Each structure stands twice: as C-alpha cells, then as structure tokens.
JSON list of C-alpha atoms in Angstrom, two decimals:
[
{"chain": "A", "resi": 1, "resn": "UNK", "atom": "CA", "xyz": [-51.08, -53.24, 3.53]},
{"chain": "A", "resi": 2, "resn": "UNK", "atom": "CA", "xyz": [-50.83, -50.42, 6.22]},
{"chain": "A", "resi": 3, "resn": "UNK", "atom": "CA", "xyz": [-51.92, -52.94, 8.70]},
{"chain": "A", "resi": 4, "resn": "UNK", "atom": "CA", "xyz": [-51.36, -54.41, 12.34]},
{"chain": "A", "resi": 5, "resn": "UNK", "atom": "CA", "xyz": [-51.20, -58.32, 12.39]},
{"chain": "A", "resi": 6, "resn": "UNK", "atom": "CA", "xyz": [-54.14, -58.23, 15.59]},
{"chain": "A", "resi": 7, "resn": "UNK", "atom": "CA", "xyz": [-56.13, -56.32, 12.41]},
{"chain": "A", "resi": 8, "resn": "UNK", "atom": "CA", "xyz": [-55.19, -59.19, 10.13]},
{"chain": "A", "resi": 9, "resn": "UNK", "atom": "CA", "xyz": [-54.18, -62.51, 12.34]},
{"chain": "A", "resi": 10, "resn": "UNK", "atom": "CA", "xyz": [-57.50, -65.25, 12.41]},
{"chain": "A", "resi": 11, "resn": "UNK", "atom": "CA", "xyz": [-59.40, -63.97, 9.64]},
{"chain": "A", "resi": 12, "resn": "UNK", "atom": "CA", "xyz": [-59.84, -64.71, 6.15]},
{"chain": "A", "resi": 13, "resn": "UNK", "atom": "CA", "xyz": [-59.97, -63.18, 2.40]},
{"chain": "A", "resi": 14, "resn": "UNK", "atom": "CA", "xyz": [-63.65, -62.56, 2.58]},
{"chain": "A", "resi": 15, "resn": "UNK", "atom": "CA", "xyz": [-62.68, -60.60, 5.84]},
{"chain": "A", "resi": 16, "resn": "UNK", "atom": "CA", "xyz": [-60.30, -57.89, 4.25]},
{"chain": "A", "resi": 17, "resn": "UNK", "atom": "CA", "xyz": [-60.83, -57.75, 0.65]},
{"chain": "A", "resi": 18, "resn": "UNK", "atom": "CA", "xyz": [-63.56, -57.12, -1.81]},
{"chain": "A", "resi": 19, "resn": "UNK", "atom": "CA", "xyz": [-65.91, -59.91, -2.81]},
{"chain": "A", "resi": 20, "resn": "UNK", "atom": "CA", "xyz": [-64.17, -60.98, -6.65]},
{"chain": "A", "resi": 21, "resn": "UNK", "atom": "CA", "xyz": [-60.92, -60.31, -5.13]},
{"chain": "A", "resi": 22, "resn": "UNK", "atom": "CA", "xyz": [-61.54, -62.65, -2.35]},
{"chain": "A", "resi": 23, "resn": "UNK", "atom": "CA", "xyz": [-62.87, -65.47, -4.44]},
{"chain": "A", "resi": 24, "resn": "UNK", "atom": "CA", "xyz": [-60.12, -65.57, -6.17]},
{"chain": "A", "resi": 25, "resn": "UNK", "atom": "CA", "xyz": [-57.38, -65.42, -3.49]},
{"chain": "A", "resi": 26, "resn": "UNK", "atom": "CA", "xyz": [-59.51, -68.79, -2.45]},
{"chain": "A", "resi": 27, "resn": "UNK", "atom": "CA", "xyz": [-59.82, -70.41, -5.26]},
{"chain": "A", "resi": 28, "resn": "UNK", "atom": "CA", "xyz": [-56.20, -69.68, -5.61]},
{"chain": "A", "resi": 29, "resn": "UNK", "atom": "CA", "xyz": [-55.81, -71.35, -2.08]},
{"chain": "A", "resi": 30, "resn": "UNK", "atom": "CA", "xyz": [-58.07, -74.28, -3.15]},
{"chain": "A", "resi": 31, "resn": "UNK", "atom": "CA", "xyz": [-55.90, -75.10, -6.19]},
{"chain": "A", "resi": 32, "resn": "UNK", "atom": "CA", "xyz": [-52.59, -75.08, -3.89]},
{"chain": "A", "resi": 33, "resn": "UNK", "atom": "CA", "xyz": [-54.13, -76.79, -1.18]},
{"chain": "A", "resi": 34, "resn": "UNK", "atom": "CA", "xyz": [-55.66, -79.99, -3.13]},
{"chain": "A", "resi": 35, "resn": "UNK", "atom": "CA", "xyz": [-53.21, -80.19, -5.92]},
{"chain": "A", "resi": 36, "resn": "UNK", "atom": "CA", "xyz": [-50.26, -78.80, -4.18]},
{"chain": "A", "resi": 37, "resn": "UNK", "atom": "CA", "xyz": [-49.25, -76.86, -7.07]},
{"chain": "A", "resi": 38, "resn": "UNK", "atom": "CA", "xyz": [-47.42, -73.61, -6.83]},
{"chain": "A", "resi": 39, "resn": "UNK", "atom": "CA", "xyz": [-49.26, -70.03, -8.53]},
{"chain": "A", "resi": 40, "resn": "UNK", "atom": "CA", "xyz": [-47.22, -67.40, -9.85]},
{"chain": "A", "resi": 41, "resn": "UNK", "atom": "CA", "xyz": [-49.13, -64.60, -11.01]},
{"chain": "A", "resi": 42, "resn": "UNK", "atom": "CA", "xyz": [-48.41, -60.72, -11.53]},
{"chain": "A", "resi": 43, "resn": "UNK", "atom": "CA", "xyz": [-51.67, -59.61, -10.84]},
{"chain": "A", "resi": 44, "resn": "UNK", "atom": "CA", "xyz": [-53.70, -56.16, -10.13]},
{"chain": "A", "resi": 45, "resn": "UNK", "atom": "CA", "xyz": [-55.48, -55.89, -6.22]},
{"chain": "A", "resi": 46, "resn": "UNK", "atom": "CA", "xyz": [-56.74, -53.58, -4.01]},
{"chain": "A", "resi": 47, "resn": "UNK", "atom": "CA", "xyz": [-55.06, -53.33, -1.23]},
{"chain": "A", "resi": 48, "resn": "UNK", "atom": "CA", "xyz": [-56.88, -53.79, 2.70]},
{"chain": "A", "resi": 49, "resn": "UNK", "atom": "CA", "xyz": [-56.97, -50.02, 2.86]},
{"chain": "A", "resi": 50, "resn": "UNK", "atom": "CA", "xyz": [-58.56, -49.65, -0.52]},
{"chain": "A", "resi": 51, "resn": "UNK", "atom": "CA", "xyz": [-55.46, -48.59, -2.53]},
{"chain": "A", "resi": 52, "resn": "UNK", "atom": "CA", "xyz": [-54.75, -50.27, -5.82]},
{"chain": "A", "resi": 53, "resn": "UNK", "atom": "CA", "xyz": [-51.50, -52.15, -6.32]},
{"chain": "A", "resi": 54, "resn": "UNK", "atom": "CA", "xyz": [-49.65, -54.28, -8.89]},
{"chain": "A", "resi": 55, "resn": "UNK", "atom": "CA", "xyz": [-47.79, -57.45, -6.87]},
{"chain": "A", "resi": 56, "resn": "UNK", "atom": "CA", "xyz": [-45.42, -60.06, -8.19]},
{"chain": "A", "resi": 57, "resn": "UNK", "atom": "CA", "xyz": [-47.22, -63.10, -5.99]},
{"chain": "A", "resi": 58, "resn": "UNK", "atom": "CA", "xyz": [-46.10, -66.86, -5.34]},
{"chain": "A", "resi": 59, "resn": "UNK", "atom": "CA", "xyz": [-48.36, -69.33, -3.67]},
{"chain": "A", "resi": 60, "resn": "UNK", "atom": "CA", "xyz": [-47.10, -72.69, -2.65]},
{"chain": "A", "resi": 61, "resn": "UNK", "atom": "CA", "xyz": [-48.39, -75.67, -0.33]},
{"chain": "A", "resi": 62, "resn": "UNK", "atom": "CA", "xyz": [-47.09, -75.46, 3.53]},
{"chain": "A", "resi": 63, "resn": "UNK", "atom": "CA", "xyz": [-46.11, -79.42, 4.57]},
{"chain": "A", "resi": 64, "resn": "UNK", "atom": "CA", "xyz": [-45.79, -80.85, 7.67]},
{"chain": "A", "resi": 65, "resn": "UNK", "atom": "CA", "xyz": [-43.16, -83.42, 8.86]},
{"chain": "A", "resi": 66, "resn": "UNK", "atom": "CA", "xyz": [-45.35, -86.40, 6.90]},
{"chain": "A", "resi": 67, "resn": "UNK", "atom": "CA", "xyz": [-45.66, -84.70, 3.15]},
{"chain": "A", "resi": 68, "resn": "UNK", "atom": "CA", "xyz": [-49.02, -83.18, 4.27]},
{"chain": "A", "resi": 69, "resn": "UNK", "atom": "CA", "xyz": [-50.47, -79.92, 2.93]},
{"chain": "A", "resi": 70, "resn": "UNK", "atom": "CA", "xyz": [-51.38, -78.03, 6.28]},
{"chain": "A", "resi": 71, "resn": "UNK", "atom": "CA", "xyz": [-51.67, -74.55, 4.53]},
{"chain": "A", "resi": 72, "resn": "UNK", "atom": "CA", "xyz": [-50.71, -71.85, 2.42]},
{"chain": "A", "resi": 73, "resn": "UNK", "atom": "CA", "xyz": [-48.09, -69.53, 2.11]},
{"chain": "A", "resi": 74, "resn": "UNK", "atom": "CA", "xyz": [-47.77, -66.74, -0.14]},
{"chain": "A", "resi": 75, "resn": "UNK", "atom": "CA", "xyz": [-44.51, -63.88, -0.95]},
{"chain": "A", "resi": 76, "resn": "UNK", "atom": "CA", "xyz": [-45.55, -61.32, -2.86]},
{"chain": "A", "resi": 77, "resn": "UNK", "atom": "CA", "xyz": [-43.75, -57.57, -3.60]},
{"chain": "A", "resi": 78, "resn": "UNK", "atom": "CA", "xyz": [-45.34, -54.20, -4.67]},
{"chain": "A", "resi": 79, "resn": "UNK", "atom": "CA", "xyz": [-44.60, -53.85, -8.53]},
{"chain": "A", "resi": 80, "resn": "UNK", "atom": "CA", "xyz": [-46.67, -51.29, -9.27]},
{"chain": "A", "resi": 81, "resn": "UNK", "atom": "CA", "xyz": [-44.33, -48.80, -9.99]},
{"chain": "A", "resi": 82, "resn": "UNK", "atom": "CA", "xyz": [-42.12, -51.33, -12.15]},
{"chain": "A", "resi": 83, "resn": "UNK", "atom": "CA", "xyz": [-45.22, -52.13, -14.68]},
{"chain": "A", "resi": 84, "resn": "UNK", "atom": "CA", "xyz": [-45.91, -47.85, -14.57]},
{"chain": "A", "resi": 85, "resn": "UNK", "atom": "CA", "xyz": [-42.31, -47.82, -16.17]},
{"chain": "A", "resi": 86, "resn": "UNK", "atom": "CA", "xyz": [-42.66, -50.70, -18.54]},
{"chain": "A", "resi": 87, "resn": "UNK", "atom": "CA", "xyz": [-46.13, -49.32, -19.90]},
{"chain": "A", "resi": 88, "resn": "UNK", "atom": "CA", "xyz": [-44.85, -45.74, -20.33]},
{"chain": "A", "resi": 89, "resn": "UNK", "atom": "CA", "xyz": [-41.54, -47.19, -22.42]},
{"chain": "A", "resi": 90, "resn": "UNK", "atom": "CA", "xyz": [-44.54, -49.31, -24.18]},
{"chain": "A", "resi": 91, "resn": "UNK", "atom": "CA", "xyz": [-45.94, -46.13, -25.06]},
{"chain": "A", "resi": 92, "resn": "UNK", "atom": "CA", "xyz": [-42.70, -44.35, -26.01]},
{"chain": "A", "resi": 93, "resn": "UNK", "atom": "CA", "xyz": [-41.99, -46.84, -28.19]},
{"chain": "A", "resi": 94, "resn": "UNK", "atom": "CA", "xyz": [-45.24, -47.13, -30.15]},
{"chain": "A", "resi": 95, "resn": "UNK", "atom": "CA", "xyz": [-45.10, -43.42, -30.72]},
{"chain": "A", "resi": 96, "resn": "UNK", "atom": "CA", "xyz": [-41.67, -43.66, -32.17]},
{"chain": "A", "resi": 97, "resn": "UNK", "atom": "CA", "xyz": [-42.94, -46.30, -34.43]},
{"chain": "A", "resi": 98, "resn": "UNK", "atom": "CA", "xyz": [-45.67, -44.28, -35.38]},
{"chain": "A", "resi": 99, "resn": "UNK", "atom": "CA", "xyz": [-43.45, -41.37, -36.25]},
{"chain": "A", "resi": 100, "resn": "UNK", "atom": "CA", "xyz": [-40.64, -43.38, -38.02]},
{"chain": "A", "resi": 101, "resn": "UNK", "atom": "CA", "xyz": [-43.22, -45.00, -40.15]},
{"chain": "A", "resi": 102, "resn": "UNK", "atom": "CA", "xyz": [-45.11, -42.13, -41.18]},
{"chain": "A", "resi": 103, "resn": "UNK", "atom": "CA", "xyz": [-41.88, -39.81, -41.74]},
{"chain": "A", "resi": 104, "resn": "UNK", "atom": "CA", "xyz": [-40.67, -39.95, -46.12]},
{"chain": "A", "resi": 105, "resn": "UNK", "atom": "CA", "xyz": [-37.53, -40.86, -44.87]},
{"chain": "A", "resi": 106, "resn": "UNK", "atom": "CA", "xyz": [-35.51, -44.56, -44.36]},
{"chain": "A", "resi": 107, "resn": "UNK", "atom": "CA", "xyz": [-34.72, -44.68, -40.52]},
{"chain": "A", "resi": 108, "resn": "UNK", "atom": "CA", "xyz": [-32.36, -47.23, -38.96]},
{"chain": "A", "resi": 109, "resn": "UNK", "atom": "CA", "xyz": [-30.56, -48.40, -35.93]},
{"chain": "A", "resi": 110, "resn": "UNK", "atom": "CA", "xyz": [-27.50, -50.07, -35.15]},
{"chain": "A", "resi": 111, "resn": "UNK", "atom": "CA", "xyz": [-26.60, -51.35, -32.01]},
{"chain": "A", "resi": 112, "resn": "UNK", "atom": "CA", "xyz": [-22.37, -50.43, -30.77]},
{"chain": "A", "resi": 113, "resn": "UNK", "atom": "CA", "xyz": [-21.33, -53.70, -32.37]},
{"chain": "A", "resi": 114, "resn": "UNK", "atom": "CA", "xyz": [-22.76, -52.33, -35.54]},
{"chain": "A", "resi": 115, "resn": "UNK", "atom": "CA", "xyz": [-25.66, -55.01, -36.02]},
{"chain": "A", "resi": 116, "resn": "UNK", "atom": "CA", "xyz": [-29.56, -53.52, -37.11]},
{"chain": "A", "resi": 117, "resn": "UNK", "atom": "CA", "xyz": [-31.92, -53.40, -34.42]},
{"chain": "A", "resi": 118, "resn": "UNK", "atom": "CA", "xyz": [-34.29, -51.52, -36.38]},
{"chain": "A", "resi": 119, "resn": "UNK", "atom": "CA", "xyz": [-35.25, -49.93, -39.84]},
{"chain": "A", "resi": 120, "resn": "UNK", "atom": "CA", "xyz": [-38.89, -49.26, -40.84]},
{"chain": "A", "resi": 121, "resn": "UNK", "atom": "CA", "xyz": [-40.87, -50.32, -44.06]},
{"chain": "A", "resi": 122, "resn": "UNK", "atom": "CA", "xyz": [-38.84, -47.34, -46.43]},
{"chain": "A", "resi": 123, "resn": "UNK", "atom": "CA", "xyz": [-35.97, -48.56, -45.15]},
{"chain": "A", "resi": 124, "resn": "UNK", "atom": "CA", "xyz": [-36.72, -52.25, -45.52]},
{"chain": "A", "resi": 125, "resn": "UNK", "atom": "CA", "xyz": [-38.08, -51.24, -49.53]},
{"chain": "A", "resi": 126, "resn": "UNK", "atom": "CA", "xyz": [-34.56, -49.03, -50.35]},
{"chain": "A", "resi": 127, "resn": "UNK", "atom": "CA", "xyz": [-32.94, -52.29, -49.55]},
{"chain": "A", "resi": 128, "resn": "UNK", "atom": "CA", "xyz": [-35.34, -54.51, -51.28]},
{"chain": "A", "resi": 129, "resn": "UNK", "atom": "CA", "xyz": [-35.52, -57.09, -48.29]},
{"chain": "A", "resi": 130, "resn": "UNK", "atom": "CA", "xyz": [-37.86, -57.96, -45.12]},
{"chain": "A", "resi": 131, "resn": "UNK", "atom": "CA", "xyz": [-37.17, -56.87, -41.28]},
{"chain": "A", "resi": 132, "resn": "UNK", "atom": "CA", "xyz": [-36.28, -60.02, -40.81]},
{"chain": "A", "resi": 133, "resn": "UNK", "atom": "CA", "xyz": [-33.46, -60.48, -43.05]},
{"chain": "A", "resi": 134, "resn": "UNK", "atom": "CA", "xyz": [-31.44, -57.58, -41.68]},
{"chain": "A", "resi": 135, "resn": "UNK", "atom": "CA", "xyz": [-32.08, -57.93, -38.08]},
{"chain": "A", "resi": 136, "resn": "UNK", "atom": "CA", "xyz": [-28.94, -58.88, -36.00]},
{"chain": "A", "resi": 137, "resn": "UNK", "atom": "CA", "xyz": [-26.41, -58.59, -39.11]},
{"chain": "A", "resi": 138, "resn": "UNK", "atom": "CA", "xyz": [-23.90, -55.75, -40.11]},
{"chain": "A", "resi": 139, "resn": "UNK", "atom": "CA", "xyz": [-23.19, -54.08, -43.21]},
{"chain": "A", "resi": 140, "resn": "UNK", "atom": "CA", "xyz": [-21.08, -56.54, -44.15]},
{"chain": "A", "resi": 141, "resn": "UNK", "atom": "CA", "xyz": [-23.39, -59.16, -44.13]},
{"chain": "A", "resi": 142, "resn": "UNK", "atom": "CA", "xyz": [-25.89, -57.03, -46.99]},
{"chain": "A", "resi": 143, "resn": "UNK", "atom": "CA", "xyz": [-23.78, -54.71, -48.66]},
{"chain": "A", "resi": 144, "resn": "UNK", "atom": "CA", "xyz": [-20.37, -55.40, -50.99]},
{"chain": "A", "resi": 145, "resn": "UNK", "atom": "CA", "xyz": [-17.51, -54.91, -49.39]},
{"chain": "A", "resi": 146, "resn": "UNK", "atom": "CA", "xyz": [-16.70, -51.21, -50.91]},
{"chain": "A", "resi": 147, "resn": "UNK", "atom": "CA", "xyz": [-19.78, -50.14, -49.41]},
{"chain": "A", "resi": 148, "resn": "UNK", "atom": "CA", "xyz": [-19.38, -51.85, -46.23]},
{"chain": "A", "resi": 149, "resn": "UNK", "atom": "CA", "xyz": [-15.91, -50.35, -45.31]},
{"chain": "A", "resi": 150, "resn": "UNK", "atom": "CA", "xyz": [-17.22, -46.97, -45.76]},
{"chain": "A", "resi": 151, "resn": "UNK", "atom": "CA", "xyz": [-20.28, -47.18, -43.61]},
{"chain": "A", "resi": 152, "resn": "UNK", "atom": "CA", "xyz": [-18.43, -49.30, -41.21]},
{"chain": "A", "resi": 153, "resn": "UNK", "atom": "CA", "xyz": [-15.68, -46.15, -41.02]},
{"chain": "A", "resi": 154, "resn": "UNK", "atom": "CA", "xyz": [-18.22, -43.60, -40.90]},
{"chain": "A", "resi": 155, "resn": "UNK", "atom": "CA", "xyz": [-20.09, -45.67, -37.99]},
{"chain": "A", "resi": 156, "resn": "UNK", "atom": "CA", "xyz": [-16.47, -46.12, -35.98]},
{"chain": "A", "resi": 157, "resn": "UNK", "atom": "CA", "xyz": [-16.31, -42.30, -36.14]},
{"chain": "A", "resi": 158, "resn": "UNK", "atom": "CA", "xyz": [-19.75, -41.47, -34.90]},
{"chain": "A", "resi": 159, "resn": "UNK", "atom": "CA", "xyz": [-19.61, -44.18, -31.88]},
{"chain": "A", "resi": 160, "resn": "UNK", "atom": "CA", "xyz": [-15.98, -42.98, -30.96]},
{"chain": "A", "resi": 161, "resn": "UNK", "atom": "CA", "xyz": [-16.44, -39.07, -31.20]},
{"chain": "A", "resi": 162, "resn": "UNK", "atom": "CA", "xyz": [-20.40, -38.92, -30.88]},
{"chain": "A", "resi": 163, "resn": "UNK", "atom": "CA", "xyz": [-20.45, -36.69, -33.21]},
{"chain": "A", "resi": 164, "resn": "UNK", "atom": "CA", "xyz": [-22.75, -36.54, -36.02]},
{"chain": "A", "resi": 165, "resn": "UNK", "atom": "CA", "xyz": [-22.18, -37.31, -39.88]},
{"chain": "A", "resi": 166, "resn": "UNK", "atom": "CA", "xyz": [-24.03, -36.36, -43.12]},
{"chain": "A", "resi": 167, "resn": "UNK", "atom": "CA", "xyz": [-22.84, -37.00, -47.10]},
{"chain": "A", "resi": 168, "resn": "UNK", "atom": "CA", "xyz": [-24.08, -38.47, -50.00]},
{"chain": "A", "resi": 169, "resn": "UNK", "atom": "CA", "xyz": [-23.24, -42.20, -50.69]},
{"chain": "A", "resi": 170, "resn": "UNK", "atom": "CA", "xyz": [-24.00, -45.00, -52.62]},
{"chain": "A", "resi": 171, "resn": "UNK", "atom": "CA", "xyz": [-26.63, -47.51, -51.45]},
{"chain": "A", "resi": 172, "resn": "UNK", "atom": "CA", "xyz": [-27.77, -50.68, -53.05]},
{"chain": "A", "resi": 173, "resn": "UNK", "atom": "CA", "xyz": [-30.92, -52.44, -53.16]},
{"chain": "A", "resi": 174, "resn": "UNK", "atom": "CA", "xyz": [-31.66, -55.89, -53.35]},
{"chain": "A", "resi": 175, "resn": "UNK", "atom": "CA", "xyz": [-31.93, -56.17, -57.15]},
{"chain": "A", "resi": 176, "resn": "UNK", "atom": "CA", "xyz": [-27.96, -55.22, -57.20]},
{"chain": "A", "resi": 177, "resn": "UNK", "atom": "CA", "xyz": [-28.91, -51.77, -58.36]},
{"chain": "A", "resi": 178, "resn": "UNK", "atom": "CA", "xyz": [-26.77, -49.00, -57.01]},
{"chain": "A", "resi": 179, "resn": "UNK", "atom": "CA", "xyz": [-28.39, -45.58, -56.35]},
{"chain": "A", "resi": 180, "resn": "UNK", "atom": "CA", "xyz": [-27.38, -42.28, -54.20]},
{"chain": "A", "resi": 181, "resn": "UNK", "atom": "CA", "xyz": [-28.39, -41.34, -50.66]},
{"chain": "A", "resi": 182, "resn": "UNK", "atom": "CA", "xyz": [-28.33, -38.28, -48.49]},
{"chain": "A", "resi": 183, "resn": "UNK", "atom": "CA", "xyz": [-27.24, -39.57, -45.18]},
{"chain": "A", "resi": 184, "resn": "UNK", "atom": "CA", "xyz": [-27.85, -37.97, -41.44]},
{"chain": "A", "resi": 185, "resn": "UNK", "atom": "CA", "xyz": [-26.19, -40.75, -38.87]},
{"chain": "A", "resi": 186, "resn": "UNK", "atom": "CA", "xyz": [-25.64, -39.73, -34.87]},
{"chain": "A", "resi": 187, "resn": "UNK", "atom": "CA", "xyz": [-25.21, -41.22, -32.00]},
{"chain": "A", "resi": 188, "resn": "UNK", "atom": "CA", "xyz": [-27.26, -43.28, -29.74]},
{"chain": "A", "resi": 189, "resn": "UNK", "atom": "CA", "xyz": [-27.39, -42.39, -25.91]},
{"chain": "A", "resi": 190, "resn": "UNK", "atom": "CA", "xyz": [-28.35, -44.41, -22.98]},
{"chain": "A", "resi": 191, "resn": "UNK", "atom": "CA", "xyz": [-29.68, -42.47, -19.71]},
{"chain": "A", "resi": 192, "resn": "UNK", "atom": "CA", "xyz": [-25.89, -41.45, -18.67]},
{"chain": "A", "resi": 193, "resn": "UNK", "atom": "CA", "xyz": [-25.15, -40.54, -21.49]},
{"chain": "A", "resi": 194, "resn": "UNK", "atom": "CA", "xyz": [-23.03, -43.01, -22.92]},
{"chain": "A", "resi": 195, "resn": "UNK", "atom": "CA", "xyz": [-22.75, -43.77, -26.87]},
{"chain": "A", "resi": 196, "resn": "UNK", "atom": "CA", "xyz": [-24.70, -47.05, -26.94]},
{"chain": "A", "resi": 197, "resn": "UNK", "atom": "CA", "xyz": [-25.48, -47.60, -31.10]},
{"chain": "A", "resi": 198, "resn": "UNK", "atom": "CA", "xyz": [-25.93, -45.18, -33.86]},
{"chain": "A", "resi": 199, "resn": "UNK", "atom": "CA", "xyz": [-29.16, -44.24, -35.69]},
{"chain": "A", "resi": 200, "resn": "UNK", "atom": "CA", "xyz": [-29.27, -42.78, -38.91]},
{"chain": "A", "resi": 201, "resn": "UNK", "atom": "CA", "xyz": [-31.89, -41.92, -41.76]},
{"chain": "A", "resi": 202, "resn": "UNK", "atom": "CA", "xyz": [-31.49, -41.31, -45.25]},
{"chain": "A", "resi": 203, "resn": "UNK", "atom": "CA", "xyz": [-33.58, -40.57, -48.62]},
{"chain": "A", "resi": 204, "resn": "UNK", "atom": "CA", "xyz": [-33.06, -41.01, -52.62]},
{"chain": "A", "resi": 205, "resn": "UNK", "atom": "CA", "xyz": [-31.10, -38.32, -54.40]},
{"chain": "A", "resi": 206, "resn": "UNK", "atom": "CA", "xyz": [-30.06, -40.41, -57.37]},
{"chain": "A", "resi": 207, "resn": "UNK", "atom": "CA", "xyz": [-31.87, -37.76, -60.18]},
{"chain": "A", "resi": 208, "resn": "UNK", "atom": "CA", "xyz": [-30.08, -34.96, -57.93]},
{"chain": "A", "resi": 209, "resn": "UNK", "atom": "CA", "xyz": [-26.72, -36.39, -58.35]},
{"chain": "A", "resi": 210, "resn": "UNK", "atom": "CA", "xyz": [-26.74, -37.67, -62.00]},
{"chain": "A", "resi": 211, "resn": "UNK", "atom": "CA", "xyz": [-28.29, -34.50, -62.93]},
{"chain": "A", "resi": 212, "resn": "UNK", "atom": "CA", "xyz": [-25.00, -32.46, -61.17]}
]
C-alpha cells in the first residue's frame, strides 16, 4: 500500500479506505468472525494511497489455543496486471470471432494432435453438423477414411515443416454428399514461435471444377 506499519498499526478500515470500501472489508470481517468461514474473493480496491488495484484476497478466522475466533487475518496479492492480460486476450479473441464469422469463407483449427478446437458457423454448415459434434475429434472421426489420410498427410506436413499448403480437395458434408474445396492450411504459432496446431480455411469450388 506504500505504507509504514506506525501509519497503519491500531486503526481500522474506516481509518484508511473509502466509506463503501470500508463497509465491506467489515462486513467481510463480521462474516469471518461470527461464522468462522473463510472469503475468497478477486475483487477491485483502492488502494490507502488512492491507487486502484485488482487483489486475489483470502480471509480466514485467527483461533486461539481453545478453538476461539480472536481475529482476522487476511493474504492478498496485486493481480491487477494478470486480469489487464486476461481482458485484452478476451478482447483479442472476440475480435477474431467477429472476423472469422463475418469472412465468406469456412475457418478452422486444429490443435498439434490434430483434434478441432474451432470452426465457425460456414464451417459447421459445409459439414452439415453443430460445434459441438466436431469439437475434440480428428478427421478420422467425421470424414471416410480416403479423405482422412489425405488431410491427416497434408496436416503432418504443415506441423513438421511449418510451411503452408493450398489445393483443391474433396470435402463431404453431412448428407454423404461429396463436393470440391479450395484449401489454404498453415501453421499455428505460440509466443516462441513454436508450431502449436494448424489453422486452415476453405470455400466451395464444386461448379469450378466440374465445369474444367
């Protein structure tokens, strides 16, 4: 809190902190001290020299030698700069989902063991099925087995060389009915640049190929 402890030492909530905030911390208090229960909370305050943090707080009774609640104690740690991160990659990831879903395309994402972790709603309606029934499996688990074996090749390449891939292949959708593709597929990349999945998107050229 930028603090001494003869600033602190002998006084109370009400003392250091703003009216709501100190309510709380005593209600808090109360709950600990007559039901001996103990509060974990992530919770927003402003700090004793009026600077707002985020802290990861725990609360629990003090005893002494008989079982007796003589107190309170509390740990807490500055996580202000975790939640920062975690509500920036919340809005990373709701703009990518706003510009997967708006592009004409079918976008997935495989994970390095080859199992979906993502596809939007025109990839979801080229294979005829819900989010839910391709989460988690492989290619082998919705596609035959010609099919499979060729995108599981193709997907072996990309995660060993990450390099990228394009051609046109056959897809088919739920009904059983085969139609063509052109595929883009390239690797995924975590922070060091490792290969960590493979993303890919792809859109109907079935008229363009019978036609040819």
């Amino acid at each position: 809190h930028g603090v001494t402890a003869d600033q602190v030492l002998g006084k109370s909530d009400a003392d250091l902190f703003p009216p709501e905030l100190a309510r709380k911390f005593a209600d808090d208090d109360r709950r600990v001290l007559e039901r001996g229960e103990v509060l974990h909370d992530i919770e927003e305050m402003m700090g004793i020299q009026g600077i707002p943090r985020i802290i990861d707080r725990i609360k629990s009774p003090i005893r002494d030698e008989n079982g007796k609640i003589v107190g309170v104690q509390v740990l807490f740690w500055d996580v202000t700069d975790d939640v920062a991160a975690r509500d920036a990659l919340r809005e990373s990831e709701a703009h990518y989902q706003s510009l997967v879903e708006s592009l004409p395309l079918s976008v997935f994402r495989k994970d390095s063991e080859f199992h979906f972790v993502f596809g939007n709603q025109r990839f979801c309606e080229a294979l005829g099925q819900p989010v839910s029934s391709f989460y988690g499996k492989t290619d082998f688990d919705l596609f035959p087995k010609d099919l499979a074996e060729k995108y599981r090749r193709d997907d072996q390449k990309i995660i060993q060389t990450g390099e990228t891939f394009e051609d046109i292949e056959e897809l088919i959708h739920g009904d059983g009915q085969r139609f063509y593709i052109q595929t883009f597929k390239g690797p995924v990349r975590d922070k060091n640049g490792q290969v960590i999945g493979i993303q890919g998107m792809f859109w109907d050229v079935t008229d363009r190929k019978r036609a040819e």
